[in-house]
Amino acid sequence: MRYKPFLVGAFFGLLVIGVGTGILIAQGWAGFSMIAQQIKVLGSTTDSQSSAPVDAEETETPATSHTLKIPCTVQTYAPIGINICLPDTWKTTFEEQSHDLILGTVVFQSPDFKIMVDQGNDGSPAIKIKSGYQLSIKASRLTLDSSKATMADLNAFWESNRTEHAISRQEERTVGGQPGLYHFLDTPKEGGQIDSHVIKDPLLYDLNFYYSDQANGEGEDLYRSILDNINFETVDPKMDYDSEQIKVISLTGSMLTGQPIKIDIVRDLELEISSATQWPMVIRQAKKTGTRFVLGVAKPQGTDGDQGNYSLIWTAPEAGEYEIFAQVIKNDGTIYISAPMDVIVN
């Protein structure tokens, strides 16, 4: 099973602004710019130090106590179809619009949310949650090349990566009427971090919760209460399936195992492609198993610039029955997916 596109759509996003799973293990100071982007999202009340960690008792700010069974206010973020009841004092501190495989992201914080970035004993950056709470919700599109379409797929992925992602406890839990995974994480060094992952086709929702009061359990109770008060609404994923604007041209000639096959793609000239990042991605799906594999990116043909014709060489096809798709992801986040072309390799 191929993971790379899924990582782009979901896992890689965890390291940047949404879930943050495993950042303290997977990234050293050399990758601090990525962590710094996350810290910017975490809030402006951020301290940083590069010396040995400061004693927590010297800097600790007590977290504001939140009533779990609410006074709460319903917050709605329409671009990703989220309705959620949060404590009255929490504010929206960040919104990300649709781009690439991400449909959108929203971040909520309590007014007392504060973190500190430290240097751990192994030299890696370590995040300490000094006070308050933050919740981020990100929606990513599950496309033909995502390789993750069911909860079983998602569960298998996280199970195989449990150590890398510092998951100390995992549960299956219903969120907004949808089955989801619930992870309690070993990071950050102080405070707590929990995330949840929910598939509501064709979207993957990553919910990440930071909190300061790990010891008394109130933070996790609050997060569970929030999960009990979340609803997913119908939302336009900006995905055009079987689009007439991009087509796989009929494949001709002998389809022999191991012999290169040229795959031609044509787009409607009304579908403007202005950069290489939008060139068609070609996906092969096995008809028996449904296993998908990204063959590569089709490049424009001709000497007069991009005239709407693209091609890719499938260098060493294996015997089997396949469907071939093309997929274009626009810079504004709109995704066009061609109708499948049947191919038999003997």
CSV table of C-alpha atoms in Angstrom, one decimal:
chain,number,residue,atom,x,y,z
A,1,MET,CA,0.0,0.0,0.0
A,2,ARG,CA,1.4,3.4,-0.9
A,3,TYR,CA,1.5,6.0,1.9
A,4,LYS,CA,3.2,9.0,0.3
A,5,PRO,CA,0.0,10.9,-0.9
A,6,PHE,CA,-1.7,10.2,2.4
A,7,LEU,CA,1.2,11.6,4.2
A,8,VAL,CA,0.9,14.8,2.1
A,9,GLY,CA,-2.8,15.0,2.8
A,10,ALA,CA,-2.8,14.2,6.4
A,11,PHE,CA,0.3,13.0,8.3
A,12,PHE,CA,2.6,15.7,7.0
A,13,GLY,CA,0.0,18.2,7.9
A,14,LEU,CA,0.2,16.9,11.5
A,15,LEU,CA,3.7,18.3,11.7
A,16,VAL,CA,2.8,21.8,10.6
A,17,ILE,CA,-0.4,23.2,12.1
A,18,GLY,CA,-2.9,20.6,13.0
A,19,VAL,CA,-2.2,17.5,14.9
A,20,GLY,CA,1.5,17.8,15.7
A,21,THR,CA,1.8,14.1,16.4
A,22,GLY,CA,5.3,13.0,17.0
A,23,ILE,CA,7.0,16.3,16.2
A,24,LEU,CA,9.3,16.1,19.2
A,25,ILE,CA,10.5,12.7,18.1
A,26,ALA,CA,10.6,13.1,14.3
A,27,GLN,CA,12.1,16.6,14.1
A,28,GLY,CA,15.3,18.0,15.6
A,29,TRP,CA,16.3,21.6,15.8
A,30,ALA,CA,17.2,21.4,12.1
A,31,GLY,CA,13.5,21.2,11.4
A,32,PHE,CA,12.6,23.9,13.9
A,33,SER,CA,11.2,26.2,11.2
A,34,MET,CA,8.3,23.7,10.8
A,35,ILE,CA,7.8,23.6,14.5
A,36,ALA,CA,7.9,27.4,14.7
A,37,GLN,CA,5.0,27.6,12.2
A,38,GLN,CA,3.0,25.4,14.6
A,39,ILE,CA,4.0,27.6,17.5
A,40,LYS,CA,2.7,30.6,15.6
A,41,VAL,CA,-0.6,28.9,15.4
A,42,LEU,CA,-0.5,27.9,19.0
A,43,GLY,CA,-0.6,31.6,20.0
A,44,SER,CA,1.3,34.8,20.4
A,45,THR,CA,1.9,34.2,24.1
A,46,THR,CA,4.9,31.9,23.4
A,47,ASP,CA,8.2,31.8,25.3
A,48,SER,CA,11.4,30.3,23.9
A,49,GLN,CA,14.7,29.4,25.3
A,50,SER,CA,17.7,27.4,24.0
A,51,SER,CA,19.3,26.7,27.4
A,52,ALA,CA,18.7,23.8,29.7
A,53,PRO,CA,15.0,23.5,30.7
A,54,VAL,CA,13.8,25.8,33.5
A,55,ASP,CA,12.3,24.4,36.6
A,56,ALA,CA,8.5,24.2,36.0
A,57,GLU,CA,7.8,25.6,39.5
A,58,GLU,CA,9.5,28.8,38.6
A,59,THR,CA,7.4,29.6,35.5
A,60,GLU,CA,4.2,27.7,35.9
A,61,THR,CA,1.0,29.8,35.3
A,62,PRO,CA,-2.1,28.1,36.7
A,63,ALA,CA,-4.6,27.1,34.1
A,64,THR,CA,-8.1,28.6,34.2
A,65,SER,CA,-10.7,26.0,35.3
A,66,HIS,CA,-13.3,25.3,32.7
A,67,THR,CA,-16.8,23.9,33.4
A,68,LEU,CA,-17.1,20.7,31.5
A,69,LYS,CA,-20.8,20.5,31.3
A,70,ILE,CA,-20.9,23.5,29.6
A,71,PRO,CA,-21.7,26.9,29.4
A,72,CYS,CA,-20.6,26.7,25.8
A,73,THR,CA,-21.2,28.6,22.6
A,74,VAL,CA,-21.7,26.8,19.2
A,75,GLN,CA,-18.8,27.7,16.9
A,76,THR,CA,-19.3,27.0,13.2
A,77,TYR,CA,-16.6,26.7,10.5
A,78,ALA,CA,-18.5,26.3,7.3
A,79,PRO,CA,-15.6,25.5,4.9
A,80,ILE,CA,-15.0,22.2,6.6
A,81,GLY,CA,-18.6,21.5,7.8
A,82,ILE,CA,-17.9,21.7,11.6
A,83,ASN,CA,-20.3,22.7,14.3
A,84,ILE,CA,-18.9,22.5,17.8
A,85,CYS,CA,-19.8,23.8,21.3
A,86,LEU,CA,-16.8,25.3,23.0
A,87,PRO,CA,-16.4,27.3,26.3
A,88,ASP,CA,-17.7,30.8,26.0
A,89,THR,CA,-14.4,32.5,26.4
A,90,TRP,CA,-12.6,30.5,23.6
A,91,LYS,CA,-11.7,32.4,20.4
A,92,THR,CA,-10.9,31.4,16.8
A,93,THR,CA,-7.2,32.3,16.5
A,94,PHE,CA,-6.4,30.8,13.0
A,95,GLU,CA,-8.1,29.8,9.8
A,96,GLU,CA,-6.6,28.1,6.8
A,97,GLN,CA,-8.3,28.1,3.4
A,98,SER,CA,-8.4,25.3,0.9
A,99,HIS,CA,-5.1,24.3,-0.8
A,100,ASP,CA,-3.6,21.1,-2.1
A,101,LEU,CA,-5.3,18.2,-0.3
A,102,ILE,CA,-6.2,20.4,2.7
A,103,LEU,CA,-9.8,21.6,2.5
A,104,GLY,CA,-9.4,23.9,5.5
A,105,THR,CA,-8.2,24.3,9.1
A,106,VAL,CA,-9.5,26.2,12.1
A,107,VAL,CA,-7.8,26.7,15.6
A,108,PHE,CA,-9.5,27.6,18.8
A,109,GLN,CA,-7.8,28.8,22.0
A,110,SER,CA,-8.7,29.7,25.6
A,111,PRO,CA,-7.6,33.2,26.5
A,112,ASP,CA,-4.9,31.9,28.9
A,113,PHE,CA,-3.3,29.5,26.5
A,114,LYS,CA,0.5,29.8,26.8
A,115,ILE,CA,3.4,27.5,25.7
A,116,MET,CA,7.2,27.5,26.1
A,117,VAL,CA,9.7,25.9,23.7
A,118,ASP,CA,12.6,24.3,25.5
A,119,GLN,CA,15.6,22.2,24.6
A,120,GLY,CA,15.3,18.6,25.8
A,121,ASN,CA,18.1,16.5,27.2
A,122,ASP,CA,18.7,15.0,23.8
A,123,GLY,CA,19.1,18.4,22.2
A,124,SER,CA,15.7,18.3,20.4
A,125,PRO,CA,13.0,21.0,20.8
A,126,ALA,CA,10.4,20.3,23.5
A,127,ILE,CA,7.1,22.0,23.9
A,128,LYS,CA,5.7,22.7,27.3
A,129,ILE,CA,2.0,23.7,27.8
A,130,LYS,CA,2.2,26.3,30.5
A,131,SER,CA,-1.5,27.2,30.8
A,132,GLY,CA,-4.9,26.9,29.0
A,133,TYR,CA,-6.2,24.9,26.0
A,134,GLN,CA,-6.0,24.8,22.2
A,135,LEU,CA,-8.1,22.8,19.8
A,136,SER,CA,-7.3,22.5,16.1
A,137,ILE,CA,-9.4,20.8,13.4
A,138,LYS,CA,-8.2,20.1,9.9
A,139,ALA,CA,-10.1,18.5,7.0
A,140,SER,CA,-8.1,16.8,4.2
A,141,ARG,CA,-9.5,15.3,1.0
A,142,LEU,CA,-9.2,11.5,0.5
A,143,THR,CA,-8.5,11.3,-3.2
A,144,LEU,CA,-7.8,8.5,-5.6
A,145,ASP,CA,-4.2,8.5,-4.6
A,146,SER,CA,-4.8,8.8,-0.8
A,147,SER,CA,-4.8,5.0,-0.2
A,148,LYS,CA,-7.0,5.6,2.9
A,149,ALA,CA,-10.7,5.2,2.4
A,150,THR,CA,-11.9,3.2,5.4
A,151,MET,CA,-11.4,3.3,9.2
A,152,ALA,CA,-9.7,-0.1,8.9
A,153,ASP,CA,-7.1,1.5,6.6
A,154,LEU,CA,-6.6,4.4,9.0
A,155,ASN,CA,-6.3,2.1,12.0
A,156,ALA,CA,-3.7,-0.1,10.3
A,157,PHE,CA,-1.7,3.0,9.4
A,158,TRP,CA,-1.6,4.4,12.9
A,159,GLU,CA,-0.9,1.0,14.4
A,160,SER,CA,2.1,0.4,12.2
A,161,ASN,CA,3.5,3.9,13.2
A,162,ARG,CA,2.6,3.8,16.9
A,163,THR,CA,6.2,4.2,18.1
A,164,GLU,CA,7.2,7.0,15.8
A,165,HIS,CA,4.1,9.0,16.7
A,166,ALA,CA,4.5,8.6,20.5
A,167,ILE,CA,1.1,7.1,21.0
A,168,SER,CA,0.8,5.8,24.6
A,169,ARG,CA,-2.9,4.9,24.4
A,170,GLN,CA,-5.3,4.3,21.6
A,171,GLU,CA,-9.1,3.9,21.5
A,172,GLU,CA,-11.8,3.7,18.9
A,173,ARG,CA,-14.5,6.3,19.7
A,174,THR,CA,-17.5,7.8,17.9
A,175,VAL,CA,-17.2,11.5,17.0
A,176,GLY,CA,-20.1,13.3,15.6
A,177,GLY,CA,-21.8,10.1,14.6
A,178,GLN,CA,-18.6,8.9,12.8
A,179,PRO,CA,-16.2,6.2,13.9
A,180,GLY,CA,-12.8,7.6,14.9
A,181,LEU,CA,-9.5,6.9,16.4
A,182,TYR,CA,-8.5,8.5,19.8
A,183,HIS,CA,-4.9,8.9,20.7
A,184,PHE,CA,-3.3,10.0,24.0
A,185,LEU,CA,0.2,11.1,23.2
A,186,ASP,CA,3.5,11.1,25.2
A,187,THR,CA,4.2,14.6,24.1
A,188,PRO,CA,4.5,17.5,25.1
A,189,LYS,CA,6.9,17.3,28.0
A,190,GLU,CA,4.6,19.2,30.3
A,191,GLY,CA,0.8,19.3,29.8
A,192,GLY,CA,-1.1,16.9,27.6
A,193,GLN,CA,-1.8,16.3,23.9
A,194,ILE,CA,-4.6,14.2,22.5
A,195,ASP,CA,-5.7,13.8,18.9
A,196,SER,CA,-8.6,12.1,17.1
A,197,HIS,CA,-9.0,11.1,13.5
A,198,VAL,CA,-12.3,10.7,11.8
A,199,ILE,CA,-13.2,9.7,8.2
A,200,LYS,CA,-16.4,11.2,6.8
A,201,ASP,CA,-16.1,10.4,3.1
A,202,PRO,CA,-14.4,12.0,1.2
A,203,LEU,CA,-12.8,13.9,4.1
A,204,LEU,CA,-10.3,13.0,6.8
A,205,TYR,CA,-10.7,15.1,10.0
A,206,ASP,CA,-7.7,15.5,12.3
A,207,LEU,CA,-8.6,17.0,15.7
A,208,ASN,CA,-5.8,17.9,18.0
A,209,PHE,CA,-6.1,19.1,21.6
A,210,TYR,CA,-3.3,20.7,23.8
A,211,TYR,CA,-3.9,21.3,27.5
A,212,SER,CA,-1.9,22.2,30.6
A,213,ASP,CA,-3.6,20.3,33.4
A,214,GLN,CA,-2.5,16.7,32.6
A,215,ALA,CA,-2.1,15.6,36.2
A,216,ASN,CA,-5.7,16.0,37.4
A,217,GLY,CA,-7.4,14.6,34.3
A,218,GLU,CA,-9.6,17.7,33.8
A,219,GLY,CA,-8.1,18.5,30.3
A,220,GLU,CA,-8.9,15.0,28.9
A,221,ASP,CA,-12.4,15.2,30.4
A,222,LEU,CA,-12.9,18.6,28.7
A,223,TYR,CA,-11.8,17.2,25.4
A,224,ARG,CA,-14.1,14.2,25.7
A,225,SER,CA,-16.9,16.6,26.5
A,226,ILE,CA,-16.1,18.6,23.4
A,227,LEU,CA,-16.1,15.5,21.2
A,228,ASP,CA,-19.6,14.8,22.6
A,229,ASN,CA,-20.7,18.2,21.2
A,230,ILE,CA,-19.4,18.1,17.7
A,231,ASN,CA,-21.4,17.7,14.4
A,232,PHE,CA,-20.2,17.3,10.9
A,233,GLU,CA,-22.3,19.0,8.3
A,234,THR,CA,-22.5,18.3,4.5
A,235,VAL,CA,-19.8,20.3,2.9
A,236,ASP,CA,-18.6,20.8,-0.7
A,237,PRO,CA,-15.2,19.0,-0.9
A,238,LYS,CA,-14.3,20.8,-4.1
A,239,MET,CA,-13.7,17.5,-5.9
A,240,ASP,CA,-15.0,16.9,-9.4
A,241,TYR,CA,-15.1,13.2,-10.1
A,242,ASP,CA,-15.3,11.8,-13.6
A,243,SER,CA,-14.5,15.3,-14.8
A,244,GLU,CA,-14.8,16.0,-18.5
A,245,GLN,CA,-12.1,18.6,-18.1
A,246,ILE,CA,-9.4,15.9,-17.8
A,247,LYS,CA,-9.2,12.6,-19.7
A,248,VAL,CA,-7.0,9.5,-20.1
A,249,ILE,CA,-6.7,8.9,-23.8
A,250,SER,CA,-7.4,5.3,-25.0
A,251,LEU,CA,-4.3,3.2,-24.6
A,252,THR,CA,-3.2,1.4,-27.7
A,253,GLY,CA,-0.6,-1.3,-28.6
A,254,SER,CA,0.5,-4.4,-26.7
A,255,MET,CA,0.1,-4.3,-23.0
A,256,LEU,CA,2.9,-6.7,-21.9
A,257,THR,CA,4.3,-7.3,-18.5
A,258,GLY,CA,7.5,-5.3,-18.0
A,259,GLN,CA,7.2,-3.4,-21.3
A,260,PRO,CA,6.8,0.4,-21.1
A,261,ILE,CA,3.4,1.8,-21.7
A,262,LYS,CA,2.8,5.4,-22.7
A,263,ILE,CA,-0.2,7.0,-21.0
A,264,ASP,CA,-1.6,10.2,-22.6
A,265,ILE,CA,-3.7,12.7,-20.8
A,266,VAL,CA,-5.6,15.6,-22.3
A,267,ARG,CA,-7.3,18.5,-20.5
A,268,ASP,CA,-10.0,20.9,-21.6
A,269,LEU,CA,-8.4,24.2,-22.5
A,270,GLU,CA,-10.8,25.9,-20.1
A,271,LEU,CA,-9.0,24.2,-17.3
A,272,GLU,CA,-6.1,26.4,-16.9
A,273,ILE,CA,-2.8,24.9,-15.6
A,274,SER,CA,-0.2,27.6,-14.9
A,275,SER,CA,2.5,25.7,-13.0
A,276,ALA,CA,4.1,22.3,-12.7
A,277,THR,CA,2.5,21.7,-9.3
A,278,GLN,CA,-0.8,21.4,-11.2
A,279,TRP,CA,0.3,18.8,-13.9
A,280,PRO,CA,-1.9,15.7,-13.9
A,281,MET,CA,-1.0,12.9,-11.4
A,282,VAL,CA,-1.6,9.4,-12.9
A,283,ILE,CA,-2.9,6.7,-10.6
A,284,ARG,CA,-3.2,3.0,-11.2
A,285,GLN,CA,-5.8,1.0,-9.3
A,286,ALA,CA,-6.0,-2.8,-9.4
A,287,LYS,CA,-9.5,-3.9,-10.2
A,288,LYS,CA,-9.4,-7.0,-8.0
A,289,THR,CA,-8.0,-5.6,-4.8
A,290,GLY,CA,-8.6,-1.9,-5.2
A,291,THR,CA,-4.9,-1.2,-4.4
A,292,ARG,CA,-3.8,2.2,-5.7
A,293,PHE,CA,-0.4,3.3,-6.8
A,294,VAL,CA,0.8,6.7,-8.0
A,295,LEU,CA,2.6,6.1,-11.3
A,296,GLY,CA,3.9,9.6,-11.5
A,297,VAL,CA,3.2,13.1,-12.9
A,298,ALA,CA,2.3,13.5,-16.6
A,299,LYS,CA,4.4,16.2,-18.3
A,300,PRO,CA,3.2,18.6,-21.0
A,301,GLN,CA,4.0,17.6,-24.6
A,302,GLY,CA,4.9,19.8,-27.6
A,303,THR,CA,7.3,22.7,-28.3
A,304,ASP,CA,4.8,25.5,-28.2
A,305,GLY,CA,4.2,25.5,-24.4
A,306,ASP,CA,1.3,23.8,-22.6
A,307,GLN,CA,-1.4,23.0,-25.2
A,308,GLY,CA,-3.3,20.7,-23.0
A,309,ASN,CA,-1.6,17.4,-23.8
A,310,TYR,CA,0.5,15.4,-21.3
A,311,SER,CA,2.1,12.0,-21.1
A,312,LEU,CA,3.8,9.6,-18.7
A,313,ILE,CA,5.7,6.4,-19.4
A,314,TRP,CA,4.6,3.5,-17.1
A,315,THR,CA,8.0,1.9,-17.1
A,316,ALA,CA,7.4,-1.7,-15.9
A,317,PRO,CA,3.8,-2.7,-15.6
A,318,GLU,CA,2.9,-5.9,-13.8
A,319,ALA,CA,0.3,-8.4,-15.2
A,320,GLY,CA,-3.2,-7.6,-14.1
A,321,GLU,CA,-6.4,-5.7,-14.7
A,322,TYR,CA,-6.3,-2.0,-13.8
A,323,GLU,CA,-8.1,1.3,-14.0
A,324,ILE,CA,-6.0,4.3,-14.8
A,325,PHE,CA,-7.0,7.7,-13.5
A,326,ALA,CA,-5.7,11.3,-13.9
A,327,GLN,CA,-6.0,13.8,-11.1
A,328,VAL,CA,-5.3,17.6,-11.2
A,329,ILE,CA,-5.1,19.6,-8.0
A,330,LYS,CA,-5.5,23.3,-8.6
A,331,ASN,CA,-3.7,25.9,-6.5
A,332,ASP,CA,-7.1,27.0,-5.0
A,333,GLY,CA,-7.7,23.5,-3.7
A,334,THR,CA,-10.2,22.3,-6.4
A,335,ILE,CA,-9.5,18.7,-7.5
A,336,TYR,CA,-10.4,17.3,-10.9
A,337,ILE,CA,-10.4,13.5,-11.3
A,338,SER,CA,-10.9,11.8,-14.7
A,339,ALA,CA,-13.2,8.9,-15.6
A,340,PRO,CA,-11.2,5.6,-15.3
A,341,MET,CA,-9.7,3.9,-18.3
A,342,ASP,CA,-9.6,0.1,-18.2
A,343,VAL,CA,-6.2,-1.5,-18.9
A,344,ILE,CA,-5.2,-5.2,-19.1
A,345,VAL,CA,-1.6,-6.1,-18.9
A,346,ASN,CA,-0.8,-9.7,-20.0
